[in-house]
PDB file of C-alpha atoms in Angstrom:
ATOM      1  CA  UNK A   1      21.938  34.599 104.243  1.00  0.00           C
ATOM      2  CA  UNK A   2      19.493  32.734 107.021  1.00  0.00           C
ATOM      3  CA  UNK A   3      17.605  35.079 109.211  1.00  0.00           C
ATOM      4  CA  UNK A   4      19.212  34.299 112.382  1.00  0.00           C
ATOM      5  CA  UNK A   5      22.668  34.664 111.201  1.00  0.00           C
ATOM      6  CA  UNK A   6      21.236  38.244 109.787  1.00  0.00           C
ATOM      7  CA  UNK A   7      19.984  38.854 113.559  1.00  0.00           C
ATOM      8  CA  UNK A   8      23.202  37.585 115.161  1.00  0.00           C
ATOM      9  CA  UNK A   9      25.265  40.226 112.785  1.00  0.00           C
ATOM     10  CA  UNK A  10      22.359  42.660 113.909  1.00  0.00           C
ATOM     11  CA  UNK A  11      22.443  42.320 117.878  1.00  0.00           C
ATOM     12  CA  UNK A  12      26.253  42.184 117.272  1.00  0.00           C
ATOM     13  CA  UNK A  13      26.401  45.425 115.467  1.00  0.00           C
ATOM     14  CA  UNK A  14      24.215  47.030 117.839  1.00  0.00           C
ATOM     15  CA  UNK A  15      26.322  45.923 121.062  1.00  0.00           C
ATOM     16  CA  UNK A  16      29.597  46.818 118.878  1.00  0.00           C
ATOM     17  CA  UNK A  17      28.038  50.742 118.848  1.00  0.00           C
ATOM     18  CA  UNK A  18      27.476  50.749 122.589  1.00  0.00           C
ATOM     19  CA  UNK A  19      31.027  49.283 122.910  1.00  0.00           C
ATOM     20  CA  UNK A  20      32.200  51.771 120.453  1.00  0.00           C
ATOM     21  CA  UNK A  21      31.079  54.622 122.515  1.00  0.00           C
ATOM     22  CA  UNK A  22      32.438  53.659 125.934  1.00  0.00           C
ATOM     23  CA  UNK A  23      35.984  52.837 123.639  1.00  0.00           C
ATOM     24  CA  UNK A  24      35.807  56.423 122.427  1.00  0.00           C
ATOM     25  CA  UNK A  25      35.326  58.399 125.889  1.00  0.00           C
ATOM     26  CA  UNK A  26      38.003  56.329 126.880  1.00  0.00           C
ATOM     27  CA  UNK A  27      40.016  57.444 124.027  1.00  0.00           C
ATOM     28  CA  UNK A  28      38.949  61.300 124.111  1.00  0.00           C
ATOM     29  CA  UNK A  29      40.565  61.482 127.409  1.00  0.00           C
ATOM     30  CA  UNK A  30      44.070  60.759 125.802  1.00  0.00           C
ATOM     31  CA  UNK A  31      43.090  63.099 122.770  1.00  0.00           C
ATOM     32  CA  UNK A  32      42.357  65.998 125.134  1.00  0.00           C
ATOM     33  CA  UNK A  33      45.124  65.778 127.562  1.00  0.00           C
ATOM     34  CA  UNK A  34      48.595  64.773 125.655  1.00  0.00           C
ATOM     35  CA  UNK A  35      50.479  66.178 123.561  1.00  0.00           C
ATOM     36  CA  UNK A  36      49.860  65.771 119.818  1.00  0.00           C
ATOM     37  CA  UNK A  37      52.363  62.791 118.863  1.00  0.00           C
ATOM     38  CA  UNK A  38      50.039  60.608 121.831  1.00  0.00           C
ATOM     39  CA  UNK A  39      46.272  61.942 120.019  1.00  0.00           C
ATOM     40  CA  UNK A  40      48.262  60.797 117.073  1.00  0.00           C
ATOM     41  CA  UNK A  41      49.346  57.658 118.181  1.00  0.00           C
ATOM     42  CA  UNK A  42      46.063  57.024 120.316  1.00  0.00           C
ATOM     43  CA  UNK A  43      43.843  57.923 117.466  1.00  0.00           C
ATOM     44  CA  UNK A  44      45.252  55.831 114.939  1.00  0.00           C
ATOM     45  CA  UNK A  45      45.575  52.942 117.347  1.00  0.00           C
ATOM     46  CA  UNK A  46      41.939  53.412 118.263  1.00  0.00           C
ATOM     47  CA  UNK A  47      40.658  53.606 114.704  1.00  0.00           C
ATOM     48  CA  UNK A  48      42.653  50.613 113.639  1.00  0.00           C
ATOM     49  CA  UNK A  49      41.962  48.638 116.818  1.00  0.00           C
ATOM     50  CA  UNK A  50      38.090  49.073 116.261  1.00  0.00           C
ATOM     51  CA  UNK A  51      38.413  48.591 112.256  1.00  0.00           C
ATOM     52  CA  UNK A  52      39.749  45.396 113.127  1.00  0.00           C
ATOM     53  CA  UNK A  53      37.781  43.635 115.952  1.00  0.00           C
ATOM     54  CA  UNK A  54      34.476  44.833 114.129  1.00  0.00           C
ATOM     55  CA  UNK A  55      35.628  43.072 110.633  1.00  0.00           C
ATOM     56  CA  UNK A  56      37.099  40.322 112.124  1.00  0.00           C
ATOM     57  CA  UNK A  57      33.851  39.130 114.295  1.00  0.00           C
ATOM     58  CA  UNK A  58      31.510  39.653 111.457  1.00  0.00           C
ATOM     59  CA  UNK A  59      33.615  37.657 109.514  1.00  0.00           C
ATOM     60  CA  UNK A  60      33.396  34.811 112.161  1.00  0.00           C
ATOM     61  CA  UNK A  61      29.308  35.173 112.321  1.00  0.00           C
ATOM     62  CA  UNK A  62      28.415  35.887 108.398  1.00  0.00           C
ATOM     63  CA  UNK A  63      31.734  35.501 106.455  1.00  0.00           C
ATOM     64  CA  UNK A  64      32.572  39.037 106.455  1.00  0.00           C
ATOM     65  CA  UNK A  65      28.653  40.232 104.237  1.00  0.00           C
ATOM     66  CA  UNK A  66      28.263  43.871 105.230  1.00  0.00           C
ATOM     67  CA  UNK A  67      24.994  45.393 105.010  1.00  0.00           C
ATOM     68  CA  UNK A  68      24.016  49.354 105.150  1.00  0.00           C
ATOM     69  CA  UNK A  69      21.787  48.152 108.346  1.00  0.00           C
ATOM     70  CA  UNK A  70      24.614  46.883 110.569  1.00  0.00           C
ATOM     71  CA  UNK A  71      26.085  49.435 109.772  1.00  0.00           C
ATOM     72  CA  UNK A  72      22.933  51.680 110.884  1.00  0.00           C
ATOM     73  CA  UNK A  73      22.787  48.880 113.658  1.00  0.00           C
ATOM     74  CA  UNK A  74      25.890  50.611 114.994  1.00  0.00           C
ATOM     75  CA  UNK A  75      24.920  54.014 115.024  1.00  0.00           C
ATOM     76  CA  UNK A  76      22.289  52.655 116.810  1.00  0.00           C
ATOM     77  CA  UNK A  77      23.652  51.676 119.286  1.00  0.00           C
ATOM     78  CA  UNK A  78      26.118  54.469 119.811  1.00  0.00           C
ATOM     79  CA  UNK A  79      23.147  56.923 119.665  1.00  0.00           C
ATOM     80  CA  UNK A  80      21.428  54.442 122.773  1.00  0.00           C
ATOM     81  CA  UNK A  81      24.802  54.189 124.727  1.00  0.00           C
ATOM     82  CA  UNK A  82      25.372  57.876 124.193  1.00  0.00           C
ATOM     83  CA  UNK A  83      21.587  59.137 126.016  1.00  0.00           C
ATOM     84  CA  UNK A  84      21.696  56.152 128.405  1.00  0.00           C
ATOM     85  CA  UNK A  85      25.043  57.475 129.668  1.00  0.00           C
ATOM     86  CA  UNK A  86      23.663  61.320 129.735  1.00  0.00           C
ATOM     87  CA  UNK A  87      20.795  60.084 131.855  1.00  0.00           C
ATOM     88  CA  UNK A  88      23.394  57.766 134.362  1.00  0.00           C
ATOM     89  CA  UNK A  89      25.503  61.077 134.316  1.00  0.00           C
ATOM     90  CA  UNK A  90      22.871  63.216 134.748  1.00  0.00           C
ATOM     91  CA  UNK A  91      21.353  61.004 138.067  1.00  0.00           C
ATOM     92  CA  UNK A  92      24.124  61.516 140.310  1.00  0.00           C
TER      93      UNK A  92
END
């Protein structure tokens, strides 16, 4: 696989965590305050939803190659969306 196309799945996988996170505090508002058949519903939905999108647009960039480090790339990013939103939070 060329470098850039190994960068482009990168950058994507790293933007796909931060998305990831802001997806799941939106979710974890429906998980906390329904009743169980909606976290049911929501969670699958969610998982499935996610799954998806994130197969489907590395598929478009590299033809669907997964590597461990996207997949570190995402965690990543989660981790960096996860204390930049502590520190917004913890501003105002």
């Amino acid at each position: 696989m060329p470098l850039i196309i190994q960068i482009y799945s990168f950058v994507f996988s790293f933007l796909f965590g931060i998305f990831f996170e802001i997806l799941l505090s939106i979710n974890s508002k429906f998980i906390y305050s329904s009743n169980l058949f909606v976290k049911i519903i929501s969670s699958i939905i969610f998982i499935l939803f996610n799954k998806l999108l994130y197969f489907f647009i590395i598929f478009r960039i590299n033809y669907g190659v997964l590597h461990i480090y996207f997949l570190l790339s995402i965690l990543l990013g989660y981790i960096f969306m996860c204390k930049v939103k502590n520190k917004i939070l913890n501003l105002f």
